PDB file of C-alpha atoms in Angstrom:
ATOM      1  CA  MET A  17     -91.734 -84.221   7.313  1.00  0.00           C
ATOM      2  CA  LYS A  18     -90.888 -85.047   3.701  1.00  0.00           C
ATOM      3  CA  ILE A  19     -88.378 -82.584   2.215  1.00  0.00           C
ATOM      4  CA  LEU A  20     -87.400 -82.394  -1.458  1.00  0.00           C
ATOM      5  CA  VAL A  21     -84.005 -80.735  -2.032  1.00  0.00           C
ATOM      6  CA  THR A  22     -82.984 -79.624  -5.533  1.00  0.00           C
ATOM      7  CA  GLY A  23     -79.363 -79.021  -6.504  1.00  0.00           C
ATOM      8  CA  ALA A  24     -78.309 -82.022  -4.424  1.00  0.00           C
ATOM      9  CA  SER A  25     -74.677 -82.156  -5.569  1.00  0.00           C
ATOM     10  CA  GLY A  26     -74.121 -78.402  -5.436  1.00  0.00           C
ATOM     11  CA  GLN A  27     -72.370 -76.661  -2.552  1.00  0.00           C
ATOM     12  CA  LEU A  28     -75.540 -75.970  -0.561  1.00  0.00           C
ATOM     13  CA  GLY A  29     -77.238 -79.250  -1.419  1.00  0.00           C
ATOM     14  CA  SER A  30     -74.157 -81.195  -0.308  1.00  0.00           C
ATOM     15  CA  GLU A  31     -74.061 -79.318   3.015  1.00  0.00           C
ATOM     16  CA  ILE A  32     -77.791 -79.969   3.599  1.00  0.00           C
ATOM     17  CA  LYS A  33     -77.233 -83.651   2.809  1.00  0.00           C
ATOM     18  CA  GLU A  34     -74.411 -83.809   5.358  1.00  0.00           C
ATOM     19  CA  LEU A  35     -76.609 -82.205   8.046  1.00  0.00           C
ATOM     20  CA  SER A  36     -79.749 -84.209   7.148  1.00  0.00           C
ATOM     21  CA  VAL A  37     -78.543 -87.224   9.143  1.00  0.00           C
ATOM     22  CA  ASN A  38     -79.287 -85.222  12.293  1.00  0.00           C
ATOM     23  CA  TYR A  39     -82.996 -85.048  11.403  1.00  0.00           C
ATOM     24  CA  THR A  40     -84.064 -88.663  11.743  1.00  0.00           C
ATOM     25  CA  ASP A  41     -87.784 -87.846  11.849  1.00  0.00           C
ATOM     26  CA  ASP A  42     -87.635 -86.351   8.351  1.00  0.00           C
ATOM     27  CA  THR A  43     -87.479 -87.999   4.953  1.00  0.00           C
ATOM     28  CA  PHE A  44     -85.115 -86.162   2.617  1.00  0.00           C
ATOM     29  CA  ILE A  45     -85.283 -86.617  -1.143  1.00  0.00           C
ATOM     30  CA  PHE A  46     -82.199 -85.187  -2.862  1.00  0.00           C
ATOM     31  CA  VAL A  47     -82.435 -84.590  -6.597  1.00  0.00           C
ATOM     32  CA  ASP A  48     -79.932 -83.266  -9.081  1.00  0.00           C
ATOM     33  CA  ARG A  49     -79.994 -82.803 -12.821  1.00  0.00           C
ATOM     34  CA  GLY A  50     -79.885 -86.585 -13.319  1.00  0.00           C
ATOM     35  CA  GLU A  51     -83.160 -87.086 -11.408  1.00  0.00           C
ATOM     36  CA  MET A  52     -84.785 -83.704 -12.070  1.00  0.00           C
ATOM     37  CA  ALA A  53     -83.375 -81.570 -14.875  1.00  0.00           C
ATOM     38  CA  LEU A  54     -84.464 -78.003 -14.140  1.00  0.00           C
ATOM     39  CA  ASP A  55     -84.530 -77.203 -17.857  1.00  0.00           C
ATOM     40  CA  ASP A  56     -87.265 -79.828 -18.377  1.00  0.00           C
ATOM     41  CA  LEU A  57     -90.403 -78.304 -16.840  1.00  0.00           C
ATOM     42  CA  THR A  58     -92.496 -81.438 -17.470  1.00  0.00           C
ATOM     43  CA  GLN A  59     -89.972 -83.518 -15.549  1.00  0.00           C
ATOM     44  CA  VAL A  60     -89.774 -80.911 -12.766  1.00  0.00           C
ATOM     45  CA  LEU A  61     -93.529 -81.150 -12.197  1.00  0.00           C
ATOM     46  CA  SER A  62     -93.565 -84.946 -12.535  1.00  0.00           C
ATOM     47  CA  VAL A  63     -90.777 -85.439  -9.960  1.00  0.00           C
ATOM     48  CA  ILE A  64     -92.443 -83.080  -7.479  1.00  0.00           C
ATOM     49  CA  GLU A  65     -95.830 -84.768  -7.895  1.00  0.00           C
ATOM     50  CA  ASN A  66     -94.298 -88.232  -7.414  1.00  0.00           C
ATOM     51  CA  ALA A  67     -92.296 -87.126  -4.366  1.00  0.00           C
ATOM     52  CA  ASN A  68     -95.264 -85.175  -2.941  1.00  0.00           C
ATOM     53  CA  PRO A  69     -93.094 -83.326  -0.375  1.00  0.00           C
ATOM     54  CA  ASP A  70     -94.303 -81.220   2.534  1.00  0.00           C
ATOM     55  CA  LEU A  71     -91.537 -78.748   1.734  1.00  0.00           C
ATOM     56  CA  ILE A  72     -89.318 -77.997  -1.249  1.00  0.00           C
ATOM     57  CA  ILE A  73     -85.842 -76.525  -0.727  1.00  0.00           C
ATOM     58  CA  SER A  74     -85.047 -75.003  -4.100  1.00  0.00           C
ATOM     59  CA  GLY A  75     -81.253 -74.902  -4.102  1.00  0.00           C
ATOM     60  CA  GLY A  76     -80.563 -75.835  -7.708  1.00  0.00           C
ATOM     61  CA  ALA A  77     -79.824 -73.076 -10.220  1.00  0.00           C
ATOM     62  CA  TYR A  78     -77.877 -72.082 -13.296  1.00  0.00           C
ATOM     63  CA  THR A  79     -74.935 -70.268 -11.681  1.00  0.00           C
ATOM     64  CA  ALA A  80     -72.324 -69.883 -14.458  1.00  0.00           C
ATOM     65  CA  VAL A  81     -72.639 -66.093 -14.411  1.00  0.00           C
ATOM     66  CA  ASP A  82     -70.510 -65.270 -17.454  1.00  0.00           C
ATOM     67  CA  LYS A  83     -71.782 -68.159 -19.582  1.00  0.00           C
ATOM     68  CA  ALA A  84     -75.341 -67.052 -18.793  1.00  0.00           C
ATOM     69  CA  GLU A  85     -74.860 -63.991 -20.999  1.00  0.00           C
ATOM     70  CA  SER A  86     -74.841 -66.262 -24.069  1.00  0.00           C
ATOM     71  CA  GLU A  87     -77.393 -68.878 -22.887  1.00  0.00           C
ATOM     72  CA  VAL A  88     -80.275 -66.555 -22.083  1.00  0.00           C
ATOM     73  CA  GLU A  89     -83.173 -68.936 -22.835  1.00  0.00           C
ATOM     74  CA  LEU A  90     -81.666 -71.866 -20.917  1.00  0.00           C
ATOM     75  CA  VAL A  91     -80.879 -69.721 -17.861  1.00  0.00           C
ATOM     76  CA  ASP A  92     -84.429 -68.353 -17.852  1.00  0.00           C
ATOM     77  CA  ILE A  93     -85.953 -71.840 -17.899  1.00  0.00           C
ATOM     78  CA  ILE A  94     -83.794 -73.026 -14.974  1.00  0.00           C
ATOM     79  CA  ASN A  95     -83.742 -69.910 -12.763  1.00  0.00           C
ATOM     80  CA  HIS A  96     -87.219 -68.577 -13.520  1.00  0.00           C
ATOM     81  CA  GLN A  97     -89.638 -71.010 -15.152  1.00  0.00           C
ATOM     82  CA  ALA A  98     -88.655 -74.080 -13.098  1.00  0.00           C
ATOM     83  CA  VAL A  99     -88.964 -71.990  -9.928  1.00  0.00           C
ATOM     84  CA  ALA A 100     -92.397 -70.765 -11.071  1.00  0.00           C
ATOM     85  CA  THR A 101     -93.417 -74.430 -11.577  1.00  0.00           C
ATOM     86  CA  MET A 102     -92.351 -75.321  -8.010  1.00  0.00           C
ATOM     87  CA  ALA A 103     -94.113 -72.270  -6.560  1.00  0.00           C
ATOM     88  CA  GLU A 104     -97.369 -72.997  -8.416  1.00  0.00           C
ATOM     89  CA  TRP A 105     -97.325 -76.631  -7.248  1.00  0.00           C
ATOM     90  CA  ALA A 106     -96.644 -75.533  -3.650  1.00  0.00           C
ATOM     91  CA  LYS A 107     -99.545 -73.062  -3.797  1.00  0.00           C
ATOM     92  CA  GLN A 108    -102.002 -75.533  -5.337  1.00  0.00           C
ATOM     93  CA  ASN A 109    -101.095 -78.270  -2.849  1.00  0.00           C
ATOM     94  CA  ASN A 110    -100.748 -76.076   0.246  1.00  0.00           C
ATOM     95  CA  ARG A 111     -97.066 -76.951   0.743  1.00  0.00           C
ATOM     96  CA  LYS A 112     -94.072 -74.835   1.729  1.00  0.00           C
ATOM     97  CA  LEU A 113     -91.134 -73.650  -0.370  1.00  0.00           C
ATOM     98  CA  ILE A 114     -87.698 -72.271   0.548  1.00  0.00           C
ATOM     99  CA  HIS A 115     -85.945 -70.779  -2.464  1.00  0.00           C
ATOM    100  CA  ILE A 116     -82.325 -69.610  -2.604  1.00  0.00           C
ATOM    101  CA  SER A 117     -81.715 -66.366  -4.474  1.00  0.00           C
ATOM    102  CA  THR A 118     -78.780 -63.996  -4.827  1.00  0.00           C
ATOM    103  CA  ASP A 119     -77.262 -60.581  -4.177  1.00  0.00           C
ATOM    104  CA  TYR A 120     -77.012 -60.310  -7.987  1.00  0.00           C
ATOM    105  CA  VAL A 121     -80.651 -59.142  -8.134  1.00  0.00           C
ATOM    106  CA  PHE A 122     -79.314 -55.727  -7.042  1.00  0.00           C
ATOM    107  CA  GLN A 123     -77.702 -52.984  -9.088  1.00  0.00           C
ATOM    108  CA  GLY A 124     -74.671 -52.976  -6.811  1.00  0.00           C
ATOM    109  CA  THR A 125     -74.319 -49.215  -6.461  1.00  0.00           C
ATOM    110  CA  SER A 126     -75.394 -48.866  -2.813  1.00  0.00           C
ATOM    111  CA  SER A 127     -72.967 -47.905  -0.063  1.00  0.00           C
ATOM    112  CA  THR A 128     -74.977 -49.264   2.880  1.00  0.00           C
ATOM    113  CA  PRO A 129     -75.973 -52.878   3.618  1.00  0.00           C
ATOM    114  CA  LEU A 130     -78.894 -53.953   1.421  1.00  0.00           C
ATOM    115  CA  LYS A 131     -82.236 -54.581   3.099  1.00  0.00           C
ATOM    116  CA  GLU A 132     -84.863 -56.920   1.649  1.00  0.00           C
ATOM    117  CA  THR A 133     -86.989 -53.917   0.620  1.00  0.00           C
ATOM    118  CA  GLU A 134     -84.231 -52.380  -1.524  1.00  0.00           C
ATOM    119  CA  PRO A 135     -85.351 -52.091  -5.178  1.00  0.00           C
ATOM    120  CA  THR A 136     -83.897 -54.815  -7.406  1.00  0.00           C
ATOM    121  CA  ASN A 137     -82.259 -53.895 -10.702  1.00  0.00           C
ATOM    122  CA  PRO A 138     -79.937 -56.663 -11.977  1.00  0.00           C
ATOM    123  CA  ILE A 139     -76.961 -55.800 -14.182  1.00  0.00           C
ATOM    124  CA  ASN A 140     -76.529 -59.252 -15.764  1.00  0.00           C
ATOM    125  CA  ILE A 141     -78.609 -62.123 -17.184  1.00  0.00           C
ATOM    126  CA  TYR A 142     -78.036 -64.406 -14.202  1.00  0.00           C
ATOM    127  CA  GLY A 143     -79.311 -61.734 -11.800  1.00  0.00           C
ATOM    128  CA  LEU A 144     -82.284 -60.949 -14.044  1.00  0.00           C
ATOM    129  CA  THR A 145     -83.399 -64.593 -14.197  1.00  0.00           C
ATOM    130  CA  LYS A 146     -83.017 -64.960 -10.427  1.00  0.00           C
ATOM    131  CA  GLN A 147     -85.147 -61.841  -9.954  1.00  0.00           C
ATOM    132  CA  LYS A 148     -87.802 -63.286 -12.284  1.00  0.00           C
ATOM    133  CA  GLY A 149     -87.742 -66.458 -10.181  1.00  0.00           C
ATOM    134  CA  GLU A 150     -88.377 -64.380  -7.056  1.00  0.00           C
ATOM    135  CA  ASP A 151     -91.184 -62.482  -8.806  1.00  0.00           C
ATOM    136  CA  ALA A 152     -92.808 -65.751  -9.908  1.00  0.00           C
ATOM    137  CA  ILE A 153     -92.840 -67.038  -6.321  1.00  0.00           C
ATOM    138  CA  ILE A 154     -94.370 -63.815  -5.015  1.00  0.00           C
ATOM    139  CA  SER A 155     -97.038 -63.628  -7.737  1.00  0.00           C
ATOM    140  CA  SER A 156     -97.967 -67.305  -7.133  1.00  0.00           C
ATOM    141  CA  ASP A 157     -98.770 -66.438  -3.493  1.00  0.00           C
ATOM    142  CA  ALA A 158     -97.100 -69.696  -2.443  1.00  0.00           C
ATOM    143  CA  ASP A 159     -96.229 -70.120   1.252  1.00  0.00           C
ATOM    144  CA  ALA A 160     -92.591 -69.411   0.473  1.00  0.00           C
ATOM    145  CA  ILE A 161     -89.419 -68.067   2.016  1.00  0.00           C
ATOM    146  CA  ILE A 162     -86.830 -66.581  -0.338  1.00  0.00           C
ATOM    147  CA  ILE A 163     -83.276 -66.346   1.033  1.00  0.00           C
ATOM    148  CA  ARG A 164     -80.855 -64.134  -0.865  1.00  0.00           C
ATOM    149  CA  THR A 165     -77.226 -65.020  -0.301  1.00  0.00           C
ATOM    150  CA  ALA A 166     -73.829 -64.062  -1.722  1.00  0.00           C
ATOM    151  CA  TRP A 167     -70.288 -65.254  -2.447  1.00  0.00           C
ATOM    152  CA  VAL A 168     -71.050 -68.877  -1.550  1.00  0.00           C
ATOM    153  CA  TYR A 169     -68.220 -71.330  -0.848  1.00  0.00           C
ATOM    154  CA  SER A 170     -67.971 -74.775   0.710  1.00  0.00           C
ATOM    155  CA  SER A 171     -65.711 -77.775   1.196  1.00  0.00           C
ATOM    156  CA  TYR A 172     -67.820 -79.260  -1.611  1.00  0.00           C
ATOM    157  CA  GLY A 173     -67.667 -78.270  -5.269  1.00  0.00           C
ATOM    158  CA  ALA A 174     -65.659 -75.565  -7.027  1.00  0.00           C
ATOM    159  CA  ASN A 175     -65.488 -72.096  -5.504  1.00  0.00           C
ATOM    160  CA  PHE A 176     -63.352 -69.007  -4.888  1.00  0.00           C
ATOM    161  CA  VAL A 177     -61.621 -70.411  -1.791  1.00  0.00           C
ATOM    162  CA  LYS A 178     -60.436 -73.580  -3.519  1.00  0.00           C
ATOM    163  CA  THR A 179     -59.397 -71.648  -6.629  1.00  0.00           C
ATOM    164  CA  MET A 180     -57.330 -69.221  -4.542  1.00  0.00           C
ATOM    165  CA  ILE A 181     -55.574 -72.059  -2.692  1.00  0.00           C
ATOM    166  CA  ARG A 182     -54.690 -73.715  -6.013  1.00  0.00           C
ATOM    167  CA  LEU A 183     -53.445 -70.486  -7.621  1.00  0.00           C
ATOM    168  CA  MET A 184     -51.467 -69.381  -4.563  1.00  0.00           C
ATOM    169  CA  THR A 185     -49.840 -72.797  -4.352  1.00  0.00           C
ATOM    170  CA  ASP A 186     -48.831 -72.723  -8.036  1.00  0.00           C
ATOM    171  CA  ARG A 187     -47.857 -69.067  -8.494  1.00  0.00           C
ATOM    172  CA  GLU A 188     -45.643 -66.469  -6.864  1.00  0.00           C
ATOM    173  CA  GLU A 189     -48.115 -63.633  -7.555  1.00  0.00           C
ATOM    174  CA  ILE A 190     -51.805 -63.352  -8.328  1.00  0.00           C
ATOM    175  CA  SER A 191     -54.197 -60.438  -8.933  1.00  0.00           C
ATOM    176  CA  VAL A 192     -57.566 -60.257  -7.172  1.00  0.00           C
ATOM    177  CA  ILE A 193     -60.348 -57.699  -7.532  1.00  0.00           C
ATOM    178  CA  GLY A 194     -60.313 -55.184  -4.680  1.00  0.00           C
ATOM    179  CA  ASP A 195     -63.250 -52.906  -5.558  1.00  0.00           C
ATOM    180  CA  GLN A 196     -66.191 -55.329  -5.210  1.00  0.00           C
ATOM    181  CA  ILE A 197     -67.500 -55.267  -1.640  1.00  0.00           C
ATOM    182  CA  GLY A 198     -69.691 -57.787   0.164  1.00  0.00           C
ATOM    183  CA  SER A 199     -69.461 -60.697   2.576  1.00  0.00           C
ATOM    184  CA  PRO A 200     -68.913 -64.375   1.786  1.00  0.00           C
ATOM    185  CA  THR A 201     -71.262 -67.176   2.783  1.00  0.00           C
ATOM    186  CA  TYR A 202     -70.069 -70.531   4.044  1.00  0.00           C
ATOM    187  CA  ALA A 203     -72.686 -72.897   2.589  1.00  0.00           C
ATOM    188  CA  HIS A 204     -72.564 -74.993   5.775  1.00  0.00           C
ATOM    189  CA  ASP A 205     -73.796 -71.971   7.779  1.00  0.00           C
ATOM    190  CA  LEU A 206     -76.583 -71.328   5.259  1.00  0.00           C
ATOM    191  CA  ALA A 207     -77.624 -74.997   5.350  1.00  0.00           C
ATOM    192  CA  GLN A 208     -77.844 -74.847   9.156  1.00  0.00           C
ATOM    193  CA  VAL A 209     -80.018 -71.728   8.966  1.00  0.00           C
ATOM    194  CA  ILE A 210     -82.349 -73.305   6.409  1.00  0.00           C
ATOM    195  CA  LEU A 211     -82.836 -76.429   8.538  1.00  0.00           C
ATOM    196  CA  LYS A 212     -83.342 -74.279  11.639  1.00  0.00           C
ATOM    197  CA  ILE A 213     -86.120 -72.359   9.856  1.00  0.00           C
ATOM    198  CA  VAL A 214     -87.675 -75.599   8.570  1.00  0.00           C
ATOM    199  CA  HIS A 215     -87.886 -76.962  12.124  1.00  0.00           C
ATOM    200  CA  SER A 216     -88.768 -73.706  13.821  1.00  0.00           C
ATOM    201  CA  ASP A 217     -92.165 -73.125  15.433  1.00  0.00           C
ATOM    202  CA  ARG A 218     -92.173 -69.891  13.483  1.00  0.00           C
ATOM    203  CA  TRP A 219     -92.703 -69.651   9.716  1.00  0.00           C
ATOM    204  CA  VAL A 220     -93.028 -66.185   8.204  1.00  0.00           C
ATOM    205  CA  LYS A 221     -93.152 -66.117   4.412  1.00  0.00           C
ATOM    206  CA  GLY A 222     -91.205 -63.426   2.568  1.00  0.00           C
ATOM    207  CA  ILE A 223     -87.710 -62.419   1.493  1.00  0.00           C
ATOM    208  CA  TYR A 224     -84.680 -62.676   3.793  1.00  0.00           C
ATOM    209  CA  HIS A 225     -80.955 -62.013   3.478  1.00  0.00           C
ATOM    210  CA  PHE A 226     -78.158 -64.258   4.733  1.00  0.00           C
ATOM    211  CA  SER A 227     -74.389 -64.138   4.423  1.00  0.00           C
ATOM    212  CA  ASN A 228     -71.670 -64.234   7.035  1.00  0.00           C
ATOM    213  CA  GLU A 229     -71.016 -61.110   9.111  1.00  0.00           C
ATOM    214  CA  GLY A 230     -68.397 -58.603   8.007  1.00  0.00           C
ATOM    215  CA  GLU A 231     -67.592 -56.360   5.057  1.00  0.00           C
ATOM    216  CA  ILE A 232     -64.702 -57.256   2.751  1.00  0.00           C
ATOM    217  CA  SER A 233     -63.502 -57.246  -0.855  1.00  0.00           C
ATOM    218  CA  TRP A 234     -62.493 -60.303  -2.874  1.00  0.00           C
ATOM    219  CA  TYR A 235     -58.905 -59.136  -2.321  1.00  0.00           C
ATOM    220  CA  ASP A 236     -59.413 -59.130   1.484  1.00  0.00           C
ATOM    221  CA  PHE A 237     -60.914 -62.608   1.205  1.00  0.00           C
ATOM    222  CA  ALA A 238     -57.882 -63.864  -0.739  1.00  0.00           C
ATOM    223  CA  VAL A 239     -55.460 -62.351   1.795  1.00  0.00           C
ATOM    224  CA  ALA A 240     -57.286 -64.124   4.643  1.00  0.00           C
ATOM    225  CA  ILE A 241     -57.122 -67.439   2.770  1.00  0.00           C
ATOM    226  CA  ARG A 242     -53.359 -66.951   2.303  1.00  0.00           C
ATOM    227  CA  GLU A 243     -52.885 -66.180   6.014  1.00  0.00           C
ATOM    228  CA  LEU A 244     -54.947 -69.110   7.258  1.00  0.00           C
ATOM    229  CA  LYS A 245     -53.253 -71.536   4.848  1.00  0.00           C
ATOM    230  CA  ASN A 246     -49.750 -70.099   5.491  1.00  0.00           C
ATOM    231  CA  LEU A 247     -49.121 -69.708   1.765  1.00  0.00           C
ATOM    232  CA  ASP A 248     -46.308 -67.625   0.289  1.00  0.00           C
ATOM    233  CA  CYS A 249     -47.808 -65.692  -2.600  1.00  0.00           C
ATOM    234  CA  ASN A 250     -47.957 -61.977  -3.394  1.00  0.00           C
ATOM    235  CA  ILE A 251     -51.541 -60.796  -3.915  1.00  0.00           C
ATOM    236  CA  LYS A 252     -52.062 -57.657  -5.964  1.00  0.00           C
ATOM    237  CA  PRO A 253     -55.400 -55.785  -5.711  1.00  0.00           C
ATOM    238  CA  ILE A 254     -56.849 -54.768  -9.083  1.00  0.00           C
ATOM    239  CA  THR A 255     -60.006 -52.956 -10.207  1.00  0.00           C
ATOM    240  CA  SER A 256     -62.997 -54.552 -11.926  1.00  0.00           C
ATOM    241  CA  ALA A 257     -62.060 -52.522 -15.007  1.00  0.00           C
ATOM    242  CA  GLU A 258     -58.693 -54.278 -15.108  1.00  0.00           C
ATOM    243  CA  TYR A 259     -60.403 -57.676 -15.153  1.00  0.00           C
ATOM    244  CA  PRO A 260     -63.278 -57.470 -17.670  1.00  0.00           C
ATOM    245  CA  THR A 261     -65.781 -60.340 -17.671  1.00  0.00           C
ATOM    246  CA  ALA A 262     -68.721 -61.224 -19.948  1.00  0.00           C
ATOM    247  CA  ALA A 263     -71.173 -60.386 -17.158  1.00  0.00           C
ATOM    248  CA  LYS A 264     -70.972 -57.270 -15.015  1.00  0.00           C
ATOM    249  CA  ARG A 265     -70.681 -57.788 -11.247  1.00  0.00           C
ATOM    250  CA  PRO A 266     -72.254 -55.591  -8.531  1.00  0.00           C
ATOM    251  CA  SER A 267     -69.584 -53.370  -6.976  1.00  0.00           C
ATOM    252  CA  TYR A 268     -71.366 -53.382  -3.605  1.00  0.00           C
ATOM    253  CA  SER A 269     -73.637 -56.196  -2.460  1.00  0.00           C
ATOM    254  CA  LEU A 270     -73.318 -56.402   1.308  1.00  0.00           C
ATOM    255  CA  LEU A 271     -76.559 -57.877   2.669  1.00  0.00           C
ATOM    256  CA  ASP A 272     -78.312 -56.630   5.804  1.00  0.00           C
ATOM    257  CA  LYS A 273     -79.153 -59.693   7.950  1.00  0.00           C
ATOM    258  CA  THR A 274     -81.292 -57.951  10.585  1.00  0.00           C
ATOM    259  CA  LYS A 275     -84.606 -59.423   9.394  1.00  0.00           C
ATOM    260  CA  ILE A 276     -83.569 -63.100   9.401  1.00  0.00           C
ATOM    261  CA  LYS A 277     -81.884 -62.679  12.811  1.00  0.00           C
ATOM    262  CA  GLN A 278     -84.921 -61.024  14.394  1.00  0.00           C
ATOM    263  CA  THR A 279     -87.564 -63.267  12.782  1.00  0.00           C
ATOM    264  CA  PHE A 280     -85.975 -66.677  13.329  1.00  0.00           C
ATOM    265  CA  GLY A 281     -83.438 -66.023  16.095  1.00  0.00           C
ATOM    266  CA  VAL A 282     -80.629 -66.892  13.703  1.00  0.00           C
ATOM    267  CA  ALA A 283     -77.030 -66.367  14.823  1.00  0.00           C
ATOM    268  CA  VAL A 284     -74.824 -65.220  11.948  1.00  0.00           C
ATOM    269  CA  PRO A 285     -71.165 -66.294  12.237  1.00  0.00           C
ATOM    270  CA  GLU A 286     -68.347 -63.895  11.387  1.00  0.00           C
ATOM    271  CA  TRP A 287     -66.859 -64.552   7.929  1.00  0.00           C
ATOM    272  CA  LYS A 288     -63.283 -65.248   9.017  1.00  0.00           C
ATOM    273  CA  GLN A 289     -64.306 -67.810  11.633  1.00  0.00           C
ATOM    274  CA  SER A 290     -66.437 -69.602   9.040  1.00  0.00           C
ATOM    275  CA  LEU A 291     -63.576 -69.543   6.543  1.00  0.00           C
ATOM    276  CA  SER A 292     -61.312 -71.044   9.216  1.00  0.00           C
ATOM    277  CA  ASN A 293     -63.921 -73.772   9.892  1.00  0.00           C
ATOM    278  CA  MET A 294     -64.114 -74.643   6.205  1.00  0.00           C
ATOM    279  CA  LEU A 295     -60.333 -74.741   5.777  1.00  0.00           C
ATOM    280  CA  GLU A 296     -60.012 -77.083   8.765  1.00  0.00           C
ATOM    281  CA  LYS A 297     -62.536 -79.371   7.126  1.00  0.00           C
ATOM    282  CA  ILE A 298     -60.591 -79.682   3.871  1.00  0.00           C
TER     283      ILE A 298
END
């Protein structure tokens, strides 16, 4: 199988690349903005046509959530129009697509884990463009799987876990938001799930949710990082209102993973075990 992976140097792309060595029967083509700039739709189509993959894993995206509020056109090209281009090519050429989306497509006002059928209603530009990307895939009728995920971190790239370790090492006290609820996703776990689905005998197109098991706040996440790293830093929980950002964040975005578990027999690791695994790796 020939697999084209976008966002090759991102957290997820790097984890897929690390795992790809286990799939010797496959040919992986990893592209990043140097080889396939997602804001150049002509290049996107040209690279896909030249690669002619059996499957596209669409992991690349514009993810600077606050900056997105002031770069609306650019974000739309990358998160919506480039995805539409991939979906249309997949449909026309009878190929498969796995696209990574986000909990940010939701309003964030629920109090129960979000199922795939929950109405979307993004509260920021990033979420809106990701929703439009999803809509483009669905309207194309491509043979596609959309996986929504949340709070992604990895041993690769910049992320919340690494930032917390740096801040807690440098400072005696930090403040972390305690009123946004969800569950983190270790990108290594997500990469394993994607490759399991790719090589499964079962392929059921549609939308799925994946994050690690558990329900925590960013504050809880920071406390666990401190414990596992044996750091000596006071962590103060604050409200979202006390830490204003350019883009609003969902206050509740815990994803219900029942569908992906039942459809593909996926085992979802508990968040703290995955955090421990990542910290051991770095």
